[in-house]
Coordinates of C-alpha atoms and ligand atoms in Angstrom, one line a residue:
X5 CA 0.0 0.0 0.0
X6 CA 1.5 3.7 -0.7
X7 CA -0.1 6.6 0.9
X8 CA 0.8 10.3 0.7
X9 CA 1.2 12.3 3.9
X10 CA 1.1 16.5 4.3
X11 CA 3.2 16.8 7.4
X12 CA 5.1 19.9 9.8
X13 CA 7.8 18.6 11.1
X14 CA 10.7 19.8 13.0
X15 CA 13.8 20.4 10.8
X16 CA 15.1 17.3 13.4
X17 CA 12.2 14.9 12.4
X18 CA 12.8 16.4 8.9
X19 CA 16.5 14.3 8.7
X20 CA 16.1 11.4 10.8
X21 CA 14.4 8.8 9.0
X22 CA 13.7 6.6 12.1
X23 CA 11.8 9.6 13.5
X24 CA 10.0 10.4 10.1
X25 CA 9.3 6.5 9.8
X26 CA 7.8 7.2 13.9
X27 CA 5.5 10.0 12.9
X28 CA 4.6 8.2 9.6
X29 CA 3.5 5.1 11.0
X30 CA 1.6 6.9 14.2
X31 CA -0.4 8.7 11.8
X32 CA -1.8 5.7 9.3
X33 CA -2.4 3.6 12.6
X34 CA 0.6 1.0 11.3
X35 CA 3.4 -0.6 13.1
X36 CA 6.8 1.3 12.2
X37 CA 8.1 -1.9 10.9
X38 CA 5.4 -2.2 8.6
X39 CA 6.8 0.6 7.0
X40 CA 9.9 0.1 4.0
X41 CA 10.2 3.6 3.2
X42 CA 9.5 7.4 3.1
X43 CA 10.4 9.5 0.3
X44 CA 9.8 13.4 0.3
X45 CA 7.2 14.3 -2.6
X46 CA 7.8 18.1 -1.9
X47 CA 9.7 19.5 1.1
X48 CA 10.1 23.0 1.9
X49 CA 11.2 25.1 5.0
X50 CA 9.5 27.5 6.7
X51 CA 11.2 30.2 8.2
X52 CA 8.7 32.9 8.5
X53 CA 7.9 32.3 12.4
X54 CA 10.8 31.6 15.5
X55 CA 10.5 28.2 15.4
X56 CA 11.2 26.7 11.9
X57 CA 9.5 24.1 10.2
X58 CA 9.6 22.0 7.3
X59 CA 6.4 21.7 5.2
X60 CA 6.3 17.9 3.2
X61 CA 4.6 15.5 1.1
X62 CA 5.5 12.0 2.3
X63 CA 5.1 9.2 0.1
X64 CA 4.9 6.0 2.9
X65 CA 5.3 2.6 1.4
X66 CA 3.9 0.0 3.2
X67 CA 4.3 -3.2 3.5
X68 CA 5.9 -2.9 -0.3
X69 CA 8.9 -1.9 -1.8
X70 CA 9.3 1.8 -2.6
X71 CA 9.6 2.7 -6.5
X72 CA 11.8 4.2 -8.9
X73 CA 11.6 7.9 -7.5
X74 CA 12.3 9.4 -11.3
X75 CA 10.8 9.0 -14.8
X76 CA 13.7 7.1 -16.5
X77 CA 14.1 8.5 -20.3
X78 CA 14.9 5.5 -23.0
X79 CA 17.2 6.7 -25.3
X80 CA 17.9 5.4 -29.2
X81 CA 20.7 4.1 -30.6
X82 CA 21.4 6.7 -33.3
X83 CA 25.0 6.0 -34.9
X84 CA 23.5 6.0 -38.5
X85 CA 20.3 8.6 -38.0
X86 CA 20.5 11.9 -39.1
X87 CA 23.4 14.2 -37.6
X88 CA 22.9 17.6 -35.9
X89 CA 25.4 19.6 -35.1
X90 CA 25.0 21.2 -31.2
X91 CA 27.8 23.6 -30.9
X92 CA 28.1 24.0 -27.0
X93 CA 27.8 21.4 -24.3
X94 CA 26.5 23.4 -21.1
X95 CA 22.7 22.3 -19.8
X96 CA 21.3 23.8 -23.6
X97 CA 23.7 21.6 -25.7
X98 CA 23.9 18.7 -23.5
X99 CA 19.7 18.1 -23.4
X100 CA 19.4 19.1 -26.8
X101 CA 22.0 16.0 -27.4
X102 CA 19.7 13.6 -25.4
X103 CA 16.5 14.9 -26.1
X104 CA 17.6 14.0 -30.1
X105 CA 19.0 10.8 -28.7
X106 CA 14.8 10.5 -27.8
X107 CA 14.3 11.2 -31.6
X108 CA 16.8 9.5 -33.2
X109 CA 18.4 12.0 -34.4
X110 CA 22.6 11.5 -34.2
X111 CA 23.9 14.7 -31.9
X112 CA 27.1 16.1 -32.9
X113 CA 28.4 17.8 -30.3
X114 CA 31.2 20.6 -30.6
X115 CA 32.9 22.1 -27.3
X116 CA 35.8 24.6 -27.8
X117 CA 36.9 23.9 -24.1
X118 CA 38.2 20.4 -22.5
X119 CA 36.1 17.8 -21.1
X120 CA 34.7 18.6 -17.4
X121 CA 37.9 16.9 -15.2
X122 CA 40.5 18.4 -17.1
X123 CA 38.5 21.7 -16.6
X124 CA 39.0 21.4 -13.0
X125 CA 42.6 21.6 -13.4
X126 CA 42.6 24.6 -15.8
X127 CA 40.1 26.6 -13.3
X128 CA 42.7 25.7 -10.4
X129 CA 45.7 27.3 -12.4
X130 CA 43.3 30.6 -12.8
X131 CA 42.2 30.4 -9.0
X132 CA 46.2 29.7 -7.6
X133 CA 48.5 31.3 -10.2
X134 CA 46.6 33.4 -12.3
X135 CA 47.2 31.7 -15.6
X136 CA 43.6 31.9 -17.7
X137 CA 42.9 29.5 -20.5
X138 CA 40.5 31.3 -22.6
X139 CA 38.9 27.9 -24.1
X140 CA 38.2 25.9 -20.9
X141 CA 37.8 27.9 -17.6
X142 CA 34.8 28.6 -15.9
X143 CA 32.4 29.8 -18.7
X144 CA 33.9 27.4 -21.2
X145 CA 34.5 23.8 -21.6
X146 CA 32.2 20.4 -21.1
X147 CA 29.1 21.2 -18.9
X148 CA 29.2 25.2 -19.4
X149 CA 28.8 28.0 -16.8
X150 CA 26.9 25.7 -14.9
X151 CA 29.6 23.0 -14.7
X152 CA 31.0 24.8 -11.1
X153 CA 28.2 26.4 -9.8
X154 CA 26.2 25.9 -6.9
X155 CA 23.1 24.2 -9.2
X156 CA 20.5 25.6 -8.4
X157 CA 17.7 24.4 -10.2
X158 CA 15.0 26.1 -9.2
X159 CA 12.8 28.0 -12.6
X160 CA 10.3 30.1 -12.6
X161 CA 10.1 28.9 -16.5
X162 CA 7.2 26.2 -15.8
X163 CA 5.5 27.0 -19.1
X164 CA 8.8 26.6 -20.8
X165 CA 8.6 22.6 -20.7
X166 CA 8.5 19.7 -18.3
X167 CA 10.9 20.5 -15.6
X168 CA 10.0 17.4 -13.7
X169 CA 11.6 15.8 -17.2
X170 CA 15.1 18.1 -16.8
X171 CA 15.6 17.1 -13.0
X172 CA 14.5 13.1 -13.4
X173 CA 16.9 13.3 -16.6
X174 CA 19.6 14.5 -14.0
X175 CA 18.8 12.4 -11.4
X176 CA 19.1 9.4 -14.0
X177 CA 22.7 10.4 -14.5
X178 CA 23.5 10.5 -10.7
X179 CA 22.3 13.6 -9.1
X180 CA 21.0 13.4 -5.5
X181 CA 17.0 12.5 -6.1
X182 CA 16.1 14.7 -3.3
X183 CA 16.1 17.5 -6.2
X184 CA 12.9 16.0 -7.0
X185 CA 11.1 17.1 -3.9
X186 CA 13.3 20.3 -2.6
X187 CA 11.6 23.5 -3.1
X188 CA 14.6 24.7 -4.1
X189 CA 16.5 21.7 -5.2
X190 CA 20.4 22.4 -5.7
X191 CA 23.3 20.0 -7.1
X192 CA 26.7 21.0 -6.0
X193 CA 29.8 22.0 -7.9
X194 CA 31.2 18.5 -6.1
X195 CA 28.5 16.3 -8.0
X196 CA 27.8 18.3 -10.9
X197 CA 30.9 16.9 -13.1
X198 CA 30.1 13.6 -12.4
X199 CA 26.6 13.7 -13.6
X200 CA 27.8 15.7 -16.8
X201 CA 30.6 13.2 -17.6
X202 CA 27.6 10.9 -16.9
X203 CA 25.4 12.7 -19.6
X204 CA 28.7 12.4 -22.2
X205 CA 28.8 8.6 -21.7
X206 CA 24.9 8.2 -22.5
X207 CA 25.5 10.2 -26.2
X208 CA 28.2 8.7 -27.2
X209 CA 26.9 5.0 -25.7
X210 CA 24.0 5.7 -28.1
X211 CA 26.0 6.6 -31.2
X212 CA 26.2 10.5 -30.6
X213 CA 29.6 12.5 -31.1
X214 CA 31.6 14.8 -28.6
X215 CA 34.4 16.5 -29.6
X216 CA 36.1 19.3 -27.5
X217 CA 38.8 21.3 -28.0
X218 CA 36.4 22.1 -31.4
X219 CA 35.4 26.1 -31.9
X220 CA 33.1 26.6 -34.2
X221 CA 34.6 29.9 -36.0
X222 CA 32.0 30.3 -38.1
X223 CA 28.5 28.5 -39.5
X224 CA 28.1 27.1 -43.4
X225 CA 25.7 28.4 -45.9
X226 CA 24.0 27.4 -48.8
X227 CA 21.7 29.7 -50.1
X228 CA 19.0 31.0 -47.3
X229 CA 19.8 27.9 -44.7
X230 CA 22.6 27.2 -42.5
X231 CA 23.9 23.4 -43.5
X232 CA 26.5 23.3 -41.3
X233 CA 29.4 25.0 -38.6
X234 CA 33.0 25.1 -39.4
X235 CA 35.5 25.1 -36.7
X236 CA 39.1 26.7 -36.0
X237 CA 40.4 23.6 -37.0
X238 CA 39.6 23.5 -40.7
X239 CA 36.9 21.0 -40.3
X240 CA 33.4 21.3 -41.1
X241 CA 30.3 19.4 -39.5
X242 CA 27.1 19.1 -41.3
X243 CA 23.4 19.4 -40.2
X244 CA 21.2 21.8 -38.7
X245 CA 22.7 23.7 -36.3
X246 CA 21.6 24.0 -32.8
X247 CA 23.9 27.1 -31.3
X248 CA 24.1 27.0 -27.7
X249 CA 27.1 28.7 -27.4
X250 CA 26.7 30.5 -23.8
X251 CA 26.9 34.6 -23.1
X252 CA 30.3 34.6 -22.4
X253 CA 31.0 33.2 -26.5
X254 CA 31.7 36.8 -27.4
X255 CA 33.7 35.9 -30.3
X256 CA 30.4 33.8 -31.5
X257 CA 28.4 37.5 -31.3
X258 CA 30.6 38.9 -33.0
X259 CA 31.4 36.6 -36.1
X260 CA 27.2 36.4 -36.5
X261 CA 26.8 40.3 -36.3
X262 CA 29.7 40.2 -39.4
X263 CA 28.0 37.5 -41.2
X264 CA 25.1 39.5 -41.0
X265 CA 22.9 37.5 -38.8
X266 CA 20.1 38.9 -37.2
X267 CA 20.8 39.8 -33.2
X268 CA 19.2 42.6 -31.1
X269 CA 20.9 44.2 -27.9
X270 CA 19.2 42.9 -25.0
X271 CA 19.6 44.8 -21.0
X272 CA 20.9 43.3 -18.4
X273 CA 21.5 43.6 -14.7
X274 CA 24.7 44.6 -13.7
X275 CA 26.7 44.9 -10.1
X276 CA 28.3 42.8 -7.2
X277 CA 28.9 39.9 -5.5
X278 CA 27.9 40.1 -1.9
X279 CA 29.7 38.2 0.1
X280 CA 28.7 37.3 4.1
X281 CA 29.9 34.7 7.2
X282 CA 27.6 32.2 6.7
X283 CA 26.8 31.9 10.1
X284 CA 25.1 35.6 10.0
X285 CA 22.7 34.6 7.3
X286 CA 22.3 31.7 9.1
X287 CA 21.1 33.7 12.1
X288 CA 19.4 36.4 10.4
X289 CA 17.2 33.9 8.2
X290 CA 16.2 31.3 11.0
X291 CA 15.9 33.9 14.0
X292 CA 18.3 32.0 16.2
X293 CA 21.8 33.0 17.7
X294 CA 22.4 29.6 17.3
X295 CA 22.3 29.6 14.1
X296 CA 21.0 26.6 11.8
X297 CA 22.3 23.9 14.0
X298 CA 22.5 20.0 13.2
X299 CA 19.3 20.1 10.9
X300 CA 19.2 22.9 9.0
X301 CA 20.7 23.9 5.5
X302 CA 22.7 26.6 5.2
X303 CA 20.4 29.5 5.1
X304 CA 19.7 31.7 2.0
X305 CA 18.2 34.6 1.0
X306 CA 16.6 37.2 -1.7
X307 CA 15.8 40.4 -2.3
X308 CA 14.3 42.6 -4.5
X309 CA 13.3 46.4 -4.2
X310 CA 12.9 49.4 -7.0
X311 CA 15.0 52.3 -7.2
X312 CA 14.0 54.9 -9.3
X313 CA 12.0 52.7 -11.3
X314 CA 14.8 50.2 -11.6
X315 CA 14.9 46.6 -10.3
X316 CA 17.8 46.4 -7.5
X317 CA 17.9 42.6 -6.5
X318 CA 19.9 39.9 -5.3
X319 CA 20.9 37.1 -7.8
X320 CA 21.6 33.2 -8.0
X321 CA 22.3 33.2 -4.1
X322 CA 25.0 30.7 -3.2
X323 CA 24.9 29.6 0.8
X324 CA 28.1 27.9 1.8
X325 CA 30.0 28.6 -1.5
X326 CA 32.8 30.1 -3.2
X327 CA 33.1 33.5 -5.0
X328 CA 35.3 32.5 -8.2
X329 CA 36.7 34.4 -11.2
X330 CA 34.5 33.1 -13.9
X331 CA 36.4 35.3 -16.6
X332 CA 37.0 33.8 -20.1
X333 CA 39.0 35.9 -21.6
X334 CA 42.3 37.8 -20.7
X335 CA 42.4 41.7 -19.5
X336 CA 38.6 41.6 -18.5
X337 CA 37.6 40.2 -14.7
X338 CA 34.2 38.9 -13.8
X339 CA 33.2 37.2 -10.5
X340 CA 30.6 34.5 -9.7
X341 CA 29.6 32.2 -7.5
X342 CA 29.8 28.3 -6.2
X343 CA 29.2 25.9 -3.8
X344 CA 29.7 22.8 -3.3
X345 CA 26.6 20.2 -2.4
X346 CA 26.8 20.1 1.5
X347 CA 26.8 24.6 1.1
X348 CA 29.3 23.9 3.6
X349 CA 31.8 26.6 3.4
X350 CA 31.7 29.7 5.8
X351 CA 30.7 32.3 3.5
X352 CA 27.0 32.7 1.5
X353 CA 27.5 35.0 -1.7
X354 CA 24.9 36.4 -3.5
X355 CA 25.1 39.0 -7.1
X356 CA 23.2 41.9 -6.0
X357 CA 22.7 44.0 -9.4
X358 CA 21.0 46.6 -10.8
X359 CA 19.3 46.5 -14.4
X360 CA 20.1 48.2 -16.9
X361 CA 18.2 49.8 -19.9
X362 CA 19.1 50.0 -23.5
X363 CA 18.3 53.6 -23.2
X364 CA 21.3 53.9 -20.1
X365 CA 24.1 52.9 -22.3
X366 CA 23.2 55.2 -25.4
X367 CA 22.9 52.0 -27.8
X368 CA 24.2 52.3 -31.0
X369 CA 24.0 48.6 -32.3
X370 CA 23.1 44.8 -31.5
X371 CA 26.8 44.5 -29.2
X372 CA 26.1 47.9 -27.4
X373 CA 25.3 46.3 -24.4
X374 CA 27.8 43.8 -24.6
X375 CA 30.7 46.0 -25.3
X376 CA 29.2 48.2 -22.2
X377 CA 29.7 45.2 -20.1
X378 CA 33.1 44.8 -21.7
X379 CA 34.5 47.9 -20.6
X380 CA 33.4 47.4 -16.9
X381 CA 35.3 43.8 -16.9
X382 CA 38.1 45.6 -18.5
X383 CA 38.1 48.3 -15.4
X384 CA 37.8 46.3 -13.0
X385 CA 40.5 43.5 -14.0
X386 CA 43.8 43.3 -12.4
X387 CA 47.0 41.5 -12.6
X388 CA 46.4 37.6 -11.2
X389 CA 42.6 38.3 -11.4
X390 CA 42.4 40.1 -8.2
X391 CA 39.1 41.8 -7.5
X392 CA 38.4 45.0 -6.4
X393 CA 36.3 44.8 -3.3
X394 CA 35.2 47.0 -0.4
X395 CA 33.2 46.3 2.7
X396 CA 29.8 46.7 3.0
X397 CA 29.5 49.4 5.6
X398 CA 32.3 51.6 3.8
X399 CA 30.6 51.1 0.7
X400 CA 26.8 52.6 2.3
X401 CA 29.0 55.4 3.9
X402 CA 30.9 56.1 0.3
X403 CA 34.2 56.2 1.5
X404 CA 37.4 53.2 -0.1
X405 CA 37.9 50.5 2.0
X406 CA 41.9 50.5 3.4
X407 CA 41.3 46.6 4.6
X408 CA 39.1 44.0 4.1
X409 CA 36.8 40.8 5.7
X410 CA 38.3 37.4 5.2
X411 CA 36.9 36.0 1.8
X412 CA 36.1 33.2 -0.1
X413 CA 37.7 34.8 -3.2
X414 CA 41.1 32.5 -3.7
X415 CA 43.2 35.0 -6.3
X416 CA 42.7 37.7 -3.7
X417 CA 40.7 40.8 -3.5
X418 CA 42.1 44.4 -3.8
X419 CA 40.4 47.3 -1.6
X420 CA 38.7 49.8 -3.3
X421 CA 35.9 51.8 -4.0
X422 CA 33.1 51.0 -5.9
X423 CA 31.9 53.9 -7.0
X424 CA 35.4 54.2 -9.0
X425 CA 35.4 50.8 -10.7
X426 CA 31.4 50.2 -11.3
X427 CA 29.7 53.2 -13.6
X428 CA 27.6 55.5 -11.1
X429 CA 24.1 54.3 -12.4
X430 CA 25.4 51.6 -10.9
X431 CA 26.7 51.9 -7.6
X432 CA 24.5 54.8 -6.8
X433 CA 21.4 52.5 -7.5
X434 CA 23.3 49.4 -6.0
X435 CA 23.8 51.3 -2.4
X436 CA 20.0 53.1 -2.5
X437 CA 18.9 49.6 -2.7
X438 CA 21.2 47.4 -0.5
X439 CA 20.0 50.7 1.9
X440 CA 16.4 49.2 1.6
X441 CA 17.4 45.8 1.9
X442 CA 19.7 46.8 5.3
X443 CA 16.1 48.1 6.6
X444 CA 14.1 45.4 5.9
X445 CA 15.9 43.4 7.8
X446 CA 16.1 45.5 10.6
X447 CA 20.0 46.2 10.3
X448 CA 20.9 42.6 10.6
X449 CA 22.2 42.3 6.8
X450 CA 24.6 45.5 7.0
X451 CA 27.8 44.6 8.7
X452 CA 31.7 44.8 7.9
X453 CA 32.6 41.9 7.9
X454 CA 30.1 41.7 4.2
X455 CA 32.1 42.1 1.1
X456 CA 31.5 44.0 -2.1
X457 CA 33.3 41.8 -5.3
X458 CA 33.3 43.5 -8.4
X459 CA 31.8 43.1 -11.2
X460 CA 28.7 40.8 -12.0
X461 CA 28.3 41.6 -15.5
X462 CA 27.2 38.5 -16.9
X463 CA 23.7 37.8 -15.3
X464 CA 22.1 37.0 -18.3
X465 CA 23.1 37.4 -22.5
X466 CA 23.5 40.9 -23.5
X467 CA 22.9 40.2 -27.0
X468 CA 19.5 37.9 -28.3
X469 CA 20.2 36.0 -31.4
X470 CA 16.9 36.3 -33.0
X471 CA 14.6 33.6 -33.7
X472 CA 11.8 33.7 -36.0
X473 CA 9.2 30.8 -36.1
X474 CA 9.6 27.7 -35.0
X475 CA 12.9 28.6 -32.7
X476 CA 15.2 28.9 -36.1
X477 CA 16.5 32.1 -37.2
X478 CA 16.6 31.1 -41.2
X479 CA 16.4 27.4 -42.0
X480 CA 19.0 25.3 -40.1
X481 CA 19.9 27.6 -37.5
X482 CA 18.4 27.1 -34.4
X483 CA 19.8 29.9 -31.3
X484 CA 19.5 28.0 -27.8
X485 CA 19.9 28.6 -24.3
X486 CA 21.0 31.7 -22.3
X487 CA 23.4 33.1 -24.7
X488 CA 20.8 33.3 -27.6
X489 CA 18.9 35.3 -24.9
X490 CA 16.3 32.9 -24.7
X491 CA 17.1 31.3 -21.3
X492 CA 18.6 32.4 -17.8
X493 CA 20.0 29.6 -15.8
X494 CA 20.9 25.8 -15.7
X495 CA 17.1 24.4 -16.1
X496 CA 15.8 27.2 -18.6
X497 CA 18.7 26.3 -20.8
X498 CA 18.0 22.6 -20.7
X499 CA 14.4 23.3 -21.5
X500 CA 15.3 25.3 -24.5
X501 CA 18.0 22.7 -25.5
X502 CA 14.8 20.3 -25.3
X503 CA 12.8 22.3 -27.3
X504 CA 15.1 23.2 -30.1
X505 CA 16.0 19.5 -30.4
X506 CA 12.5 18.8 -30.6
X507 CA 11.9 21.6 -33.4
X508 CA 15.2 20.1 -35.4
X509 CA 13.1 16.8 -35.3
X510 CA 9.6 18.5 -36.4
X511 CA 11.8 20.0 -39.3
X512 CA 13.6 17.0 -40.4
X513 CA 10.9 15.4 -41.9
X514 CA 11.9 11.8 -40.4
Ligands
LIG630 C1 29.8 30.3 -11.6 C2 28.4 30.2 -12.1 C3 27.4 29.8 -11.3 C4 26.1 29.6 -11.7 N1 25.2 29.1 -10.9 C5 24.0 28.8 -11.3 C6 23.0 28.1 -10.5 O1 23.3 27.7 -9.4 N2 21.8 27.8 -11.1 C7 21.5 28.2 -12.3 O2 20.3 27.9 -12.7 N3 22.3 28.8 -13.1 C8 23.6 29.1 -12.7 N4 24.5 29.8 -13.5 C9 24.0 30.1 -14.8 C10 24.0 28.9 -15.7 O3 25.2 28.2 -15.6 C11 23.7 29.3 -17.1 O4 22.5 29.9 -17.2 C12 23.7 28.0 -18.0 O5 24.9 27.3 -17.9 C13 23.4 28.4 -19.5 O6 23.4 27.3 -20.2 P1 23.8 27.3 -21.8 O7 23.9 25.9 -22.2 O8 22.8 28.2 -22.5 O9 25.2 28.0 -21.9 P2 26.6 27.7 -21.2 O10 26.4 26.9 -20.0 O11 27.3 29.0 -21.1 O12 27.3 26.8 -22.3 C14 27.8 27.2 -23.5 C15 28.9 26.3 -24.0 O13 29.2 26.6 -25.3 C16 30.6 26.5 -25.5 N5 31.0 27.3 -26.6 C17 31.0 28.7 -26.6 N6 31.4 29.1 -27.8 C18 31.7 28.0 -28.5 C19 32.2 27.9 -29.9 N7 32.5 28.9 -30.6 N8 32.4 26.6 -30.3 C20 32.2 25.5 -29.5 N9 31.7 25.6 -28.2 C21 31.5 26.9 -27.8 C22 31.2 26.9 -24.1 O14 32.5 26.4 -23.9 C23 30.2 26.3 -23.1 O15 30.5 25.0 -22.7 C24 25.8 29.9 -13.1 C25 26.8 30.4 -13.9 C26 28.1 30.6 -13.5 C27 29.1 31.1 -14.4

């Protein structure tokens, strides 16, 4: 027999299964024994009141063994279908490869950086010594942006596609299943190369391609449709193209805008990352000097307020993580954020930016924005990819930092002030808002020990590579994921990869 529970329990009863089993068993008059398992349907915290609680959906299984907890996705063998090319392997390229796999269609995949373990050593070099590779670092190389995040994968884009599909298709290649149920279900930088590796194995298992170290320097015509993409190499692939190439591909925006393909400038939001202690988040978010204790997850947080009739807001949150250099090309710094899956280091970093309006940057052309952003990276860089950074409270009183709050940051940070590394519209609008976020929560989020990292540029694509009908831009050119503009984070991208994949198939006439 299976029945599902709505339960409160204590973030204690929450964890420990023998307790969960206890409360379970008490409440369908059964014997705990009788029970085999409880699995969380949906499981959320509540950490409105003083005394924090966790809202669930328990699925009991009684007297019978529990089932598969995920939808489990068959998969073609595909070696002679029809190839398409899928230039990019972060979450847009590598769904678009399986969801083909589903139609058998033959994905070609083409990476410029290395696969996702060798990446780990390149992204060490650039966090110890400095050295950048500009094909495989943080933006760049098997997995994408989203390869060493924190992974979240929480969307707001449920009309975009199944999203219970995305996280059962990365459960089925070894993510934790409790993504299933968590309201806001994350991964970890830790687990998330496995699982991608994991992803590679099924393509080419079912007859698909991967080749890295492969940039695509430029796609093939013939006539009005694009037949094909031609990489640095000399060698060309052929098929319809899927480009899910990322917003950090610059080089990509710019060889489309000179072969005349149709882009539009796009705004952005622009700022900081915000770096804390852990433990004060912790506190402020469960109302507790204790903190989050035994049972708890490291705490997070989001804001959003207006300023001037601009959004001022904090961004892809990361509690327990890492702020890294996430730059991909020499001379220009940008800063994101990390963590690994237990959120377990002592600092919770968050982007706090401040959007930005075509109409703010005097836009002349499709790469305005982008060359806008650009310039800010190119400010703020420094020699070793130190970031300029200032605390919190020196930044609200407008006066340079002369030290700094121990960091997460590993190529070190460089005091500074903001205001003379981040354009005014931005900082001025940055500190009016962190002002209102300081007040709503009563004082408890302004502090010195809080750091100010500069700059979050690259919140979202600066440039949309148009798509007509159908998601192609002419016949055979298909712009995916976030840096076609057309998704923002790791599930929105694997939903579009899903959905041009399955447009490539309505095409193909098969
Ligand atoms: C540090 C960090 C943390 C993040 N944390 C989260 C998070 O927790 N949750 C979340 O939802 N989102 C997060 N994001 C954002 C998320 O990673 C992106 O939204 C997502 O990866 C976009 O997917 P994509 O496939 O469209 O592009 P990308 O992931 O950018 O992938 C593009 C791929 O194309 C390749 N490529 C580029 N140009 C070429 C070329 N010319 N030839 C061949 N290959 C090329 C790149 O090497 C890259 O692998 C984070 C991003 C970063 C950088």
């Amino acid at each position: 027999m299976v029945k599902d529970l709505n339960l409160v329990l204590t973030p204690r009863d929450a964890a420990v299964t023998e307790n969960l089993r206890r409360i379970c068993a008490a409440k369908l008059s059964v014997r705990p024994d009788d029970i085999s398992a409880v699995r969380f349907i949906r499981k959320s915290i509540d950490s409105r009141r003083s005394e924090v609680k966790v809202n669930a959906l328990a699925r009991v299984f009684i007297g019978q063994e529990e089932d598969e907890c995920y939808v489990r996705t068959d998969f073609r063998e595909v070696s002679s279908g029809r190839s398409v090319v899928i230039v990019g392997s972060g979450p847009a390229g590598l769904f678009a490869a399986l969801s083909c796999l589903e139609h058998g269609l033959k994905p070609v995949v083409l990476e410029r950086g290395r696969n996702v373990h060798e990446r780990r050593v390149d992204t060490a070099l650039l966090n110890r010594e400095g050295r950048l590779d500009g094909e495989s670092n943080y933006a760049f190389g098997e997995g994408g942006a989203g390869a060493f995040s924190d992974g979240k994968l929480f969307t707001r884009s449920v009309k975009r596609g199944d999203v219970g599909k995305v996280l059962s298709l990365f459960v089925q290649h070894g993510a934790q299943p409790d993504i299933l149920s968590d309201a806001h279900p994350h991964i970890g930088s830790d687990v998330l190369p496995r699982v991608i590796e994991n992803i590679r194995n099924t393509i080419i298992s079912h007859g698909g391609e991967v080749h890295f170290s492969t940039k695509v320097t430029r796609l093939v015509r013939s006539g009005d449709a694009v037949t094909g993409a031609a990489c640095d190499d000399g060698r060309v692939f052929t098929g319809p193209v899927i480009l899910a190439t990322g917003h950090s591909a610059h080089d990509v925006y710019r060889f489309l805008q000179h072969d005349g393909y149709a882009l539009q400038a796009k705004e952005i939001a622009v700022g900081v990352r915000l770096e804390h202690p852990q433990d004060l988040i912790d506190r402020m978010q469960y109302h507790s000097q204790k903190g989050r204790g035994d049972y708890l997850p490291a705490a997070s947080y989001r804001f959003v307020t207006q300023v001037g009739g601009r959004g001022v807001y904090s961004f892809c949150m990361c509690p327990g993580g890492f702020v890294i250099p996430a730059s991909s090309s020499e001379g220009l710094l940008v800063v994101n954020g990390m963590s690994p899956s237990n959120r377990g280091s002592r600092w919770a970093n968050s982007g706090m930016v401040v959007q930005i309006r075509l109409e703010d940057i005097g836009c002349t052309d499709e790469l305005s924005m982008l060359r806008w952003t650009e310039e800010i990276e190119r400010t703020c860089f420094n020699p070793l990819y130190r970031a300029p950074a200032q605390r919190m409270t020196d930044f609200m009183q407008g006066r340079a930092s002369s030290t700094l709050a121990s960091s997460s940051y590993i190529p070190g940070l460089l005091p500074c002030a903001m205001d003379d590394v981040l354009p005014r519209l931005v900082s001025d609008s940055l500190r009016m808002g962190l002002g209102d976020f300081v007040r709503m929560t009563r004082g408890a989020f302004l502090t010195s020990e809080a750091t100010l990292i500069a700059p979050e540029t690259r919140t979202s694509s600066p440039v949309r590579i148009v798509r007509g009908d159908d998601y192609c831009q002419i016949p055979g050119l298909y712009p995916c994921g976030e840096g076609a503009g057309y998704a923002g984070g790791i599930v929105s991208a694997a939903l579009d990869g899903i959905a041009c994949a399955q447009a490539v198939y309505r095409h193909s006439g098969v």
